[in-house]
Each structure stands twice: as C-alpha cells, then as structure tokens.
PDB file of C-alpha atoms in Angstrom:
ATOM      1  CA  ASP A   1      -8.207 -15.770  -2.889  1.00 71.00           C
ATOM      2  CA  GLN A   2      -6.396 -13.453  -0.757  1.00 84.00           C
ATOM      3  CA  GLN A   3      -2.751 -14.494  -1.797  1.00 93.00           C
ATOM      4  CA  VAL A   4      -0.966 -12.163   1.030  1.00 96.00           C
ATOM      5  CA  LYS A   5      -2.513 -13.060   4.781  1.00 96.00           C
ATOM      6  CA  GLN A   6      -1.334 -11.973   7.860  1.00 96.00           C
ATOM      7  CA  ASN A   7      -3.094 -13.682  10.073  1.00 92.00           C
ATOM      8  CA  SER A   8      -3.065 -12.072  13.785  1.00 95.00           C
ATOM      9  CA  PRO A   9      -5.567  -8.646  13.598  1.00 94.00           C
ATOM     10  CA  SER A  10      -3.619  -6.996  16.536  1.00 96.00           C
ATOM     11  CA  LEU A  11      -0.377  -7.667  18.626  1.00 97.00           C
ATOM     12  CA  SER A  12      -0.409  -6.206  22.266  1.00 98.00           C
ATOM     13  CA  VAL A  13       3.710  -5.527  23.776  1.00 98.00           C
ATOM     14  CA  GLN A  14       5.095  -3.725  26.717  1.00 98.00           C
ATOM     15  CA  GLU A  15       7.545  -1.330  25.037  1.00 97.00           C
ATOM     16  CA  GLY A  16      11.114  -2.535  25.189  1.00 97.00           C
ATOM     17  CA  ARG A  17       9.980  -5.417  24.406  1.00 97.00           C
ATOM     18  CA  ILE A  18      10.130  -7.802  21.313  1.00 98.00           C
ATOM     19  CA  SER A  19       7.597  -6.555  18.099  1.00 98.00           C
ATOM     20  CA  ILE A  20       6.758  -9.913  16.084  1.00 98.00           C
ATOM     21  CA  LEU A  21       4.648  -8.980  12.774  1.00 98.00           C
ATOM     22  CA  ASN A  22       4.047 -12.110  10.323  1.00 98.00           C
ATOM     23  CA  CYS A  23       2.996 -12.466   7.221  1.00 98.00           C
ATOM     24  CA  ASP A  24       2.377 -15.771   4.838  1.00 98.00           C
ATOM     25  CA  TYR A  25       1.856 -15.593   1.182  1.00 97.00           C
ATOM     26  CA  THR A  26       0.807 -18.302  -1.659  1.00 96.00           C
ATOM     27  CA  ASN A  27       1.817 -16.712  -4.866  1.00 92.00           C
ATOM     28  CA  SER A  28       5.837 -18.740  -5.699  1.00 92.00           C
ATOM     29  CA  MET A  29       5.756 -14.694  -7.678  1.00 89.00           C
ATOM     30  CA  PHE A  30       6.007 -13.253  -6.060  1.00 91.00           C
ATOM     31  CA  ASP A  31       9.751 -11.662  -5.430  1.00 88.00           C
ATOM     32  CA  TYR A  32       9.366  -8.244  -3.527  1.00 90.00           C
ATOM     33  CA  PHE A  33       7.679  -7.887   0.266  1.00 94.00           C
ATOM     34  CA  LEU A  34       7.062  -4.737   2.068  1.00 94.00           C
ATOM     35  CA  TRP A  35       6.491  -4.003   5.259  1.00 97.00           C
ATOM     36  CA  TYR A  36       4.416  -0.738   5.679  1.00 97.00           C
ATOM     37  CA  LYS A  37       3.280   1.661   8.737  1.00 97.00           C
ATOM     38  CA  LYS A  38      -0.032   3.277   9.010  1.00 96.00           C
ATOM     39  CA  TYR A  39      -1.469   5.970  11.774  1.00 96.00           C
ATOM     40  CA  PRO A  40      -5.015   7.402  11.486  1.00 93.00           C
ATOM     41  CA  ALA A  41      -5.770   9.679   9.545  1.00 91.00           C
ATOM     42  CA  GLU A  42      -2.059   9.082   7.505  1.00 94.00           C
ATOM     43  CA  GLY A  43      -1.545   7.355   3.925  1.00 95.00           C
ATOM     44  CA  PRO A  44       0.811   4.770   4.436  1.00 96.00           C
ATOM     45  CA  THR A  45       4.491   5.354   5.234  1.00 95.00           C
ATOM     46  CA  PHE A  46       6.791   2.889   4.404  1.00 94.00           C
ATOM     47  CA  LEU A  47       9.753   0.706   6.053  1.00 96.00           C
ATOM     48  CA  ILE A  48      11.253  -1.877   5.946  1.00 95.00           C
ATOM     49  CA  SER A  49      11.412  -4.144   2.160  1.00 93.00           C
ATOM     50  CA  ILE A  50      12.885  -7.345   1.371  1.00 93.00           C
ATOM     51  CA  SER A  51      13.934  -8.976  -2.396  1.00 90.00           C
ATOM     52  CA  SER A  52      13.085 -12.686  -2.719  1.00 91.00           C
ATOM     53  CA  ILE A  53      17.107 -13.770  -2.704  1.00 90.00           C
ATOM     54  CA  LYS A  54      18.292 -12.108   0.329  1.00 93.00           C
ATOM     55  CA  ASP A  55      16.240 -14.551   3.961  1.00 95.00           C
ATOM     56  CA  LYS A  56      16.529 -10.890   5.937  1.00 96.00           C
ATOM     57  CA  ASN A  57      16.689  -7.217   5.621  1.00 95.00           C
ATOM     58  CA  GLU A  58      17.686  -4.662   8.861  1.00 96.00           C
ATOM     59  CA  ASP A  59      17.157  -1.453   9.317  1.00 95.00           C
ATOM     60  CA  GLY A  60      17.963   0.550  12.495  1.00 96.00           C
ATOM     61  CA  ARG A  61      15.510  -1.575  15.592  1.00 97.00           C
ATOM     62  CA  PHE A  62      13.140  -3.207  12.221  1.00 97.00           C
ATOM     63  CA  THR A  63      15.061  -6.853  10.892  1.00 98.00           C
ATOM     64  CA  VAL A  64      12.247  -8.498   8.388  1.00 97.00           C
ATOM     65  CA  PHE A  65      13.079 -12.175   7.785  1.00 98.00           C
ATOM     66  CA  LEU A  66      11.506 -14.255   4.200  1.00 97.00           C
ATOM     67  CA  ASN A  67      11.478 -17.454   4.611  1.00 97.00           C
ATOM     68  CA  LYS A  68      10.397 -18.768   0.599  1.00 95.00           C
ATOM     69  CA  SER A  69      10.156 -22.467   1.313  1.00 96.00           C
ATOM     70  CA  ALA A  70       7.879 -21.674   4.179  1.00 97.00           C
ATOM     71  CA  LYS A  71       6.276 -18.908   1.751  1.00 97.00           C
ATOM     72  CA  HIS A  72       6.647 -16.846   5.359  1.00 98.00           C
ATOM     73  CA  LEU A  73       8.351 -12.818   6.815  1.00 97.00           C
ATOM     74  CA  SER A  74       7.757 -11.736   9.614  1.00 98.00           C
ATOM     75  CA  LEU A  75       8.502  -8.190  10.872  1.00 98.00           C
ATOM     76  CA  HIS A  76      10.346  -7.796  14.230  1.00 98.00           C
ATOM     77  CA  ILE A  77      10.943  -4.360  16.207  1.00 98.00           C
ATOM     78  CA  VAL A  78      13.411  -4.148  18.936  1.00 97.00           C
ATOM     79  CA  PRO A  79      12.983  -2.801  21.373  1.00 97.00           C
ATOM     80  CA  SER A  80       9.750  -1.039  20.712  1.00 98.00           C
ATOM     81  CA  GLN A  81       8.827   2.283  21.359  1.00 97.00           C
ATOM     82  CA  PRO A  82       4.466   3.951  22.059  1.00 97.00           C
ATOM     83  CA  GLY A  83       5.400   5.667  19.275  1.00 96.00           C
ATOM     84  CA  ASP A  84       5.255   2.297  17.251  1.00 97.00           C
ATOM     85  CA  SER A  85       1.922   1.593  17.956  1.00 98.00           C
ATOM     86  CA  ALA A  86       0.792   2.048  14.138  1.00 97.00           C
ATOM     87  CA  VAL A  87      -1.390  -1.176  12.072  1.00 97.00           C
ATOM     88  CA  TYR A  88       1.156  -2.805  10.520  1.00 98.00           C
ATOM     89  CA  PHE A  89       0.919  -3.714   6.067  1.00 97.00           C
ATOM     90  CA  CYS A  90       2.653  -5.934   4.340  1.00 97.00           C
ATOM     91  CA  ALA A  91       3.015  -6.503   0.710  1.00 95.00           C
ATOM     92  CA  ALA A  92       3.801  -8.082  -2.143  1.00 93.00           C
ATOM     93  CA  SER A  93       5.371  -8.005  -5.409  1.00 88.00           C
ATOM     94  CA  ALA A  94       5.578 -10.390  -8.647  1.00 84.00           C
ATOM     95  CA  GLY A  95       7.775  -7.741 -10.212  1.00 67.00           C
ATOM     96  CA  GLY A  96       8.002  -5.812 -14.478  1.00 59.00           C
ATOM     97  CA  GLY A  97       5.356  -8.169 -16.265  1.00 58.00           C
ATOM     98  CA  SER A  98       2.986  -7.584 -12.975  1.00 58.00           C
ATOM     99  CA  ASN A  99       3.388  -3.640 -13.620  1.00 61.00           C
ATOM    100  CA  TYR A 100       5.067  -3.897 -10.286  1.00 71.00           C
ATOM    101  CA  LYS A 101       1.202  -3.739  -8.539  1.00 83.00           C
ATOM    102  CA  LEU A 102       1.198  -4.470  -4.810  1.00 89.00           C
ATOM    103  CA  THR A 103      -0.636  -6.970  -3.248  1.00 92.00           C
ATOM    104  CA  PHE A 104      -1.831  -6.523   0.474  1.00 94.00           C
ATOM    105  CA  GLY A 105      -2.561  -8.472   3.827  1.00 95.00           C
ATOM    106  CA  LYS A 106      -5.173  -6.854   5.630  1.00 95.00           C
ATOM    107  CA  GLY A 107      -3.102  -5.493   8.235  1.00 96.00           C
ATOM    108  CA  THR A 108      -2.464  -5.645  11.705  1.00 97.00           C
ATOM    109  CA  LEU A 109      -2.644  -3.645  14.840  1.00 97.00           C
ATOM    110  CA  LEU A 110      -0.017  -3.090  16.960  1.00 98.00           C
ATOM    111  CA  THR A 111      -0.485  -1.739  20.610  1.00 98.00           C
ATOM    112  CA  VAL A 112       3.392  -1.163  22.273  1.00 97.00           C
ATOM    113  CA  ASN A 113       2.391   0.118  25.812  1.00 96.00           C
ATOM    114  CA  PRO A 114       4.247   1.595  28.257  1.00 93.00           C
TER     115      PRO A 114
ATOM    116  CA  ASP B   1       8.760  12.158   2.222  1.00 56.00           C
ATOM    117  CA  ALA B   2       7.955  11.911  -1.093  1.00 63.00           C
ATOM    118  CA  GLY B   3       5.990  14.693  -3.207  1.00 91.00           C
ATOM    119  CA  ILE B   4       2.026  13.589  -3.328  1.00 95.00           C
ATOM    120  CA  THR B   5      -1.203  15.251  -2.917  1.00 96.00           C
ATOM    121  CA  GLN B   6      -4.472  14.289  -2.916  1.00 98.00           C
ATOM    122  CA  SER B   7      -7.284  16.347  -3.434  1.00 96.00           C
ATOM    123  CA  PRO B   8     -10.042  16.347  -1.431  1.00 97.00           C
ATOM    124  CA  ARG B   9      -8.663  16.044   1.405  1.00 97.00           C
ATOM    125  CA  HIS B  10     -13.402  15.157   2.503  1.00 97.00           C
ATOM    126  CA  LYS B  11     -15.720  14.823   0.718  1.00 97.00           C
ATOM    127  CA  VAL B  12     -18.916  14.413   1.900  1.00 97.00           C
ATOM    128  CA  THR B  13     -22.126  13.862  -1.767  1.00 97.00           C
ATOM    129  CA  GLU B  14     -25.073  12.386  -2.147  1.00 96.00           C
ATOM    130  CA  THR B  15     -26.150   9.161  -4.762  1.00 97.00           C
ATOM    131  CA  GLY B  16     -25.436   9.894  -8.119  1.00 96.00           C
ATOM    132  CA  THR B  17     -23.412  12.839  -8.289  1.00 96.00           C
ATOM    133  CA  PRO B  18     -20.243  12.207 -10.460  1.00 96.00           C
ATOM    134  CA  VAL B  19     -17.158  12.247  -7.851  1.00 97.00           C
ATOM    135  CA  THR B  20     -12.956  13.267  -8.881  1.00 98.00           C
ATOM    136  CA  LEU B  21     -10.127  12.649  -6.975  1.00 98.00           C
ATOM    137  CA  ARG B  22      -6.740  14.169  -7.594  1.00 98.00           C
ATOM    138  CA  CYS B  23      -3.444  13.017  -6.721  1.00 98.00           C
ATOM    139  CA  HIS B  24      -0.635  15.728  -7.494  1.00 97.00           C
ATOM    140  CA  GLN B  25       2.943  14.067  -8.005  1.00 96.00           C
ATOM    141  CA  THR B  26       6.187  16.543  -7.517  1.00 95.00           C
ATOM    142  CA  GLU B  27       9.252  13.779  -8.072  1.00 90.00           C
ATOM    143  CA  ASN B  28       8.060  12.642 -11.742  1.00 90.00           C
ATOM    144  CA  HIS B  29       7.288   8.788 -11.571  1.00 90.00           C
ATOM    145  CA  ARG B  30       6.649   6.740 -14.514  1.00 89.00           C
ATOM    146  CA  TYR B  31       3.605   4.620 -12.249  1.00 90.00           C
ATOM    147  CA  MET B  32       0.806   5.326  -9.841  1.00 94.00           C
ATOM    148  CA  TYR B  33      -1.907   3.438  -8.245  1.00 94.00           C
ATOM    149  CA  TRP B  34      -5.238   3.837  -6.528  1.00 97.00           C
ATOM    150  CA  TYR B  35      -6.141   1.920  -3.464  1.00 97.00           C
ATOM    151  CA  ARG B  36      -9.292   1.978  -1.359  1.00 97.00           C
ATOM    152  CA  GLN B  37      -9.010   1.541   2.121  1.00 96.00           C
ATOM    153  CA  ASP B  38     -11.382  -1.078   4.175  1.00 94.00           C
ATOM    154  CA  PRO B  39     -12.167  -2.286   7.190  1.00 87.00           C
ATOM    155  CA  GLY B  40     -11.545  -6.033   6.694  1.00 84.00           C
ATOM    156  CA  HIS B  41      -9.688  -4.967   3.356  1.00 87.00           C
ATOM    157  CA  GLY B  42      -6.617  -3.817   3.540  1.00 88.00           C
ATOM    158  CA  LEU B  43      -5.427  -1.519   0.688  1.00 94.00           C
ATOM    159  CA  ARG B  44      -7.178  -2.852  -3.136  1.00 95.00           C
ATOM    160  CA  LEU B  45      -5.668  -1.774  -6.050  1.00 94.00           C
ATOM    161  CA  ILE B  46      -8.658   0.146  -8.389  1.00 96.00           C
ATOM    162  CA  HIS B  47      -6.589   1.250 -11.429  1.00 96.00           C
ATOM    163  CA  TYR B  48      -2.970   2.493 -12.011  1.00 93.00           C
ATOM    164  CA  SER B  49      -1.340   4.194 -14.671  1.00 93.00           C
ATOM    165  CA  TYR B  50       2.814   3.102 -15.813  1.00 88.00           C
ATOM    166  CA  GLY B  51       3.149   5.822 -17.768  1.00 90.00           C
ATOM    167  CA  VAL B  52       0.616   9.013 -19.597  1.00 93.00           C
ATOM    168  CA  LYS B  53      -1.829   7.815 -21.262  1.00 92.00           C
ATOM    169  CA  ASP B  54      -1.291   4.238 -20.114  1.00 93.00           C
ATOM    170  CA  THR B  55      -4.069   2.800 -17.872  1.00 94.00           C
ATOM    171  CA  ASP B  56      -5.258  -0.717 -16.614  1.00 93.00           C
ATOM    172  CA  LYS B  57      -7.295  -2.147 -13.821  1.00 94.00           C
ATOM    173  CA  GLY B  58      -7.101  -3.639 -10.604  1.00 92.00           C
ATOM    174  CA  GLU B  59      -8.791  -5.701  -8.555  1.00 90.00           C
ATOM    175  CA  VAL B  60     -11.719  -4.050  -7.838  1.00 95.00           C
ATOM    176  CA  SER B  61     -12.077  -1.105 -11.316  1.00 95.00           C
ATOM    177  CA  ASP B  62     -15.464  -1.959 -11.216  1.00 95.00           C
ATOM    178  CA  GLY B  63     -18.282   1.938 -10.866  1.00 96.00           C
ATOM    179  CA  TYR B  64     -14.612   3.857 -11.262  1.00 97.00           C
ATOM    180  CA  SER B  65     -12.838   4.454 -13.928  1.00 97.00           C
ATOM    181  CA  VAL B  66      -9.065   6.861 -14.348  1.00 97.00           C
ATOM    182  CA  SER B  67      -7.118   9.234 -16.340  1.00 97.00           C
ATOM    183  CA  ARG B  68      -3.511  10.820 -16.548  1.00 97.00           C
ATOM    184  CA  SER B  69      -3.323  13.658 -19.533  1.00 96.00           C
ATOM    185  CA  LYS B  70       0.079  14.811 -17.803  1.00 95.00           C
ATOM    186  CA  THR B  71       2.908  12.615 -16.111  1.00 95.00           C
ATOM    187  CA  GLU B  72       2.260  14.270 -12.797  1.00 96.00           C
ATOM    188  CA  ASP B  73      -1.588  14.024 -12.196  1.00 97.00           C
ATOM    189  CA  PHE B  74      -3.945  10.992 -11.673  1.00 98.00           C
ATOM    190  CA  LEU B  75      -7.312  10.800 -11.835  1.00 98.00           C
ATOM    191  CA  LEU B  76      -9.975   8.758 -10.485  1.00 98.00           C
ATOM    192  CA  THR B  77     -14.145   9.271 -11.017  1.00 98.00           C
ATOM    193  CA  LEU B  78     -16.916   8.139  -9.275  1.00 97.00           C
ATOM    194  CA  GLU B  79     -19.405   8.415 -12.818  1.00 93.00           C
ATOM    195  CA  SER B  80     -21.854   7.293 -10.476  1.00 96.00           C
ATOM    196  CA  ALA B  81     -21.266   7.232  -6.510  1.00 96.00           C
ATOM    197  CA  THR B  82     -23.560   4.069  -4.613  1.00 97.00           C
ATOM    198  CA  SER B  83     -23.200   4.452  -0.696  1.00 96.00           C
ATOM    199  CA  SER B  84     -20.596   1.585  -1.705  1.00 96.00           C
ATOM    200  CA  GLN B  85     -17.981   3.570  -2.431  1.00 97.00           C
ATOM    201  CA  THR B  86     -17.703   5.561   0.343  1.00 97.00           C
ATOM    202  CA  SER B  87     -14.133   4.869   1.283  1.00 97.00           C
ATOM    203  CA  VAL B  88     -10.741   6.454   2.667  1.00 97.00           C
ATOM    204  CA  TYR B  89      -8.976   6.560  -1.203  1.00 98.00           C
ATOM    205  CA  PHE B  90      -4.311   6.772  -1.719  1.00 98.00           C
ATOM    206  CA  CYS B  91      -2.905   7.794  -4.300  1.00 97.00           C
ATOM    207  CA  ALA B  92       0.376   5.180  -4.457  1.00 95.00           C
ATOM    208  CA  ILE B  93       3.478   6.386  -7.276  1.00 94.00           C
ATOM    209  CA  SER B  94       6.888   4.199  -8.176  1.00 89.00           C
ATOM    210  CA  GLU B  95      10.024   4.968  -9.606  1.00 80.00           C
ATOM    211  CA  SER B  96       9.346   0.663 -11.142  1.00 68.00           C
ATOM    212  CA  GLY B  97      13.117   0.558  -9.791  1.00 58.00           C
ATOM    213  CA  THR B  98      15.076  -2.908 -10.104  1.00 59.00           C
ATOM    214  CA  SER B  99      18.070  -4.634  -9.712  1.00 58.00           C
ATOM    215  CA  GLY B 100      18.973  -6.698 -12.286  1.00 57.00           C
ATOM    216  CA  ASP B 101      16.322  -9.185 -12.425  1.00 57.00           C
ATOM    217  CA  GLN B 102      14.643  -8.516  -9.288  1.00 61.00           C
ATOM    218  CA  SER B 103      11.810  -5.879  -9.014  1.00 65.00           C
ATOM    219  CA  THR B 104      13.295  -3.815  -6.636  1.00 70.00           C
ATOM    220  CA  ASP B 105      10.148  -1.514  -6.791  1.00 77.00           C
ATOM    221  CA  THR B 106       8.939   0.139  -3.662  1.00 86.00           C
ATOM    222  CA  GLN B 107       5.588   2.182  -3.679  1.00 90.00           C
ATOM    223  CA  TYR B 108       4.934   5.859  -1.831  1.00 93.00           C
ATOM    224  CA  PHE B 109       1.422   6.598  -0.831  1.00 95.00           C
ATOM    225  CA  GLY B 110      -0.144  10.183  -0.524  1.00 96.00           C
ATOM    226  CA  PRO B 111      -2.416  11.321   3.032  1.00 96.00           C
ATOM    227  CA  GLY B 112      -4.778   9.881   1.548  1.00 97.00           C
ATOM    228  CA  THR B 113      -9.549  11.008   0.392  1.00 98.00           C
ATOM    229  CA  ARG B 114     -12.134   9.921   2.533  1.00 97.00           C
ATOM    230  CA  LEU B 115     -15.196  10.188   0.829  1.00 98.00           C
ATOM    231  CA  THR B 116     -18.540   9.314   2.038  1.00 97.00           C
ATOM    232  CA  VAL B 117     -21.088   8.935  -0.278  1.00 97.00           C
ATOM    233  CA  LEU B 118     -24.780   9.559   1.473  1.00 95.00           C
TER     234      LEU B 118
END
C-alpha cells in the first residue's frame, strides 16, 4: 500500500517556465511534508517543507502548496532553470509518535530544457 | 551541508559474504536512519535509531541488522549478502524538531554507498 504517490515519473519543461510537481498521500496522520532533490550519484538534498497547519510555504523560486482536504501537495518552481533538472522526491512524516520516520514517493524526474 | 559521511562509497561483494556499511555524523543528532534506493521504489526505510543502543525496524528490514554504540556512528550489516540487496544505501540524520504539537523534523542525507552483490 503506497501511502505517498507521485504519479508522474517524469516532467519536461522549458527554461524560464513554471515546473509543477505533484504528490498525493493517503495517511491522514501525516503532519509534515518535505521535498527533496536528488542528482545522480549524490544523496537527496532537502529543498523545502510544509507543516500541516499551513497551506503554503515559499523559499525563493520554490513554493509548496498543501491541500489537506484533497490530501495533495505540489511543488512549484518559478522560473525553472537547467540546474533544476533532477529527481524530486515527496516525503511525509506522521510526527513524534512515529519517531519521525519518512515515507517517500517514488520520485519525479524533472528535465528543464534550455 | 550536514556533516554526514558514509563508507565505503562503493563496494562489490559476493553472495553469502557479510558486509558492513558505516554512517558517521558530526552533528550530534539523536536520530539516524538507513534507507535503500531502487529503481521504481523511491527510498525505503531499512532501520532507524532514536538514540544510542535504541534501534527499530523499518519497512524493508529483513536480511539487515544495525548497531549504534556511539551517537555519531550507525552501522548497517548484511549478515549474508544476496543479489536482491544490490542497491544504493543512504544514511540520514535528524534532530527530531517540533513546534508545539507539530513535527518539524527534517532529515539530512549522506552521499550514499553503492553496493553490488554478485
């Protein structure tokens, strides 16, 4: 049973345009959500997070939106740059009772074309 | 960058041999985690530790054991490696942050170990 789903294995966008990566979850106990970026042969790098008490969080070109009723979150990258080309993982945590274990989606490969 | 190192970075071994991977942190974080990454599966939790000598299983723990005798080191052992354990292994650390009742914990990952079992 996959609790965190990234239904798009890949996404291709033009440089300067918006990239929108989507993530759905099924566990209503998740209260903290994170996005990681991963380049080949490197470890995942933390990008941005959002707590379930918020519906939006921004950090520079990156914005994460959370729709709790739909159990859906999305990552917006504006404007997209070729260096953003990587695999993006969505992850969720159910908080202290779970010892902060993260459940990951399978990832979306973003390609930003010059 | 969080101070996390993994060793070795690459290893090739044969079926049936024991293998130990090491994760070392300089951040004094309480929580440490071992994940494996496989095509089509994302990252899956193998084992984690919430303190020295305190460990628990993740979703794919069969065939793996862990030990944490010091805050800074978390070892992952494959007692008898199998070809299905060929994977990339990542260690992560976190401080277990909260803001009121909300979790704000963020995990930071090491560079990974690529393990091939022939």
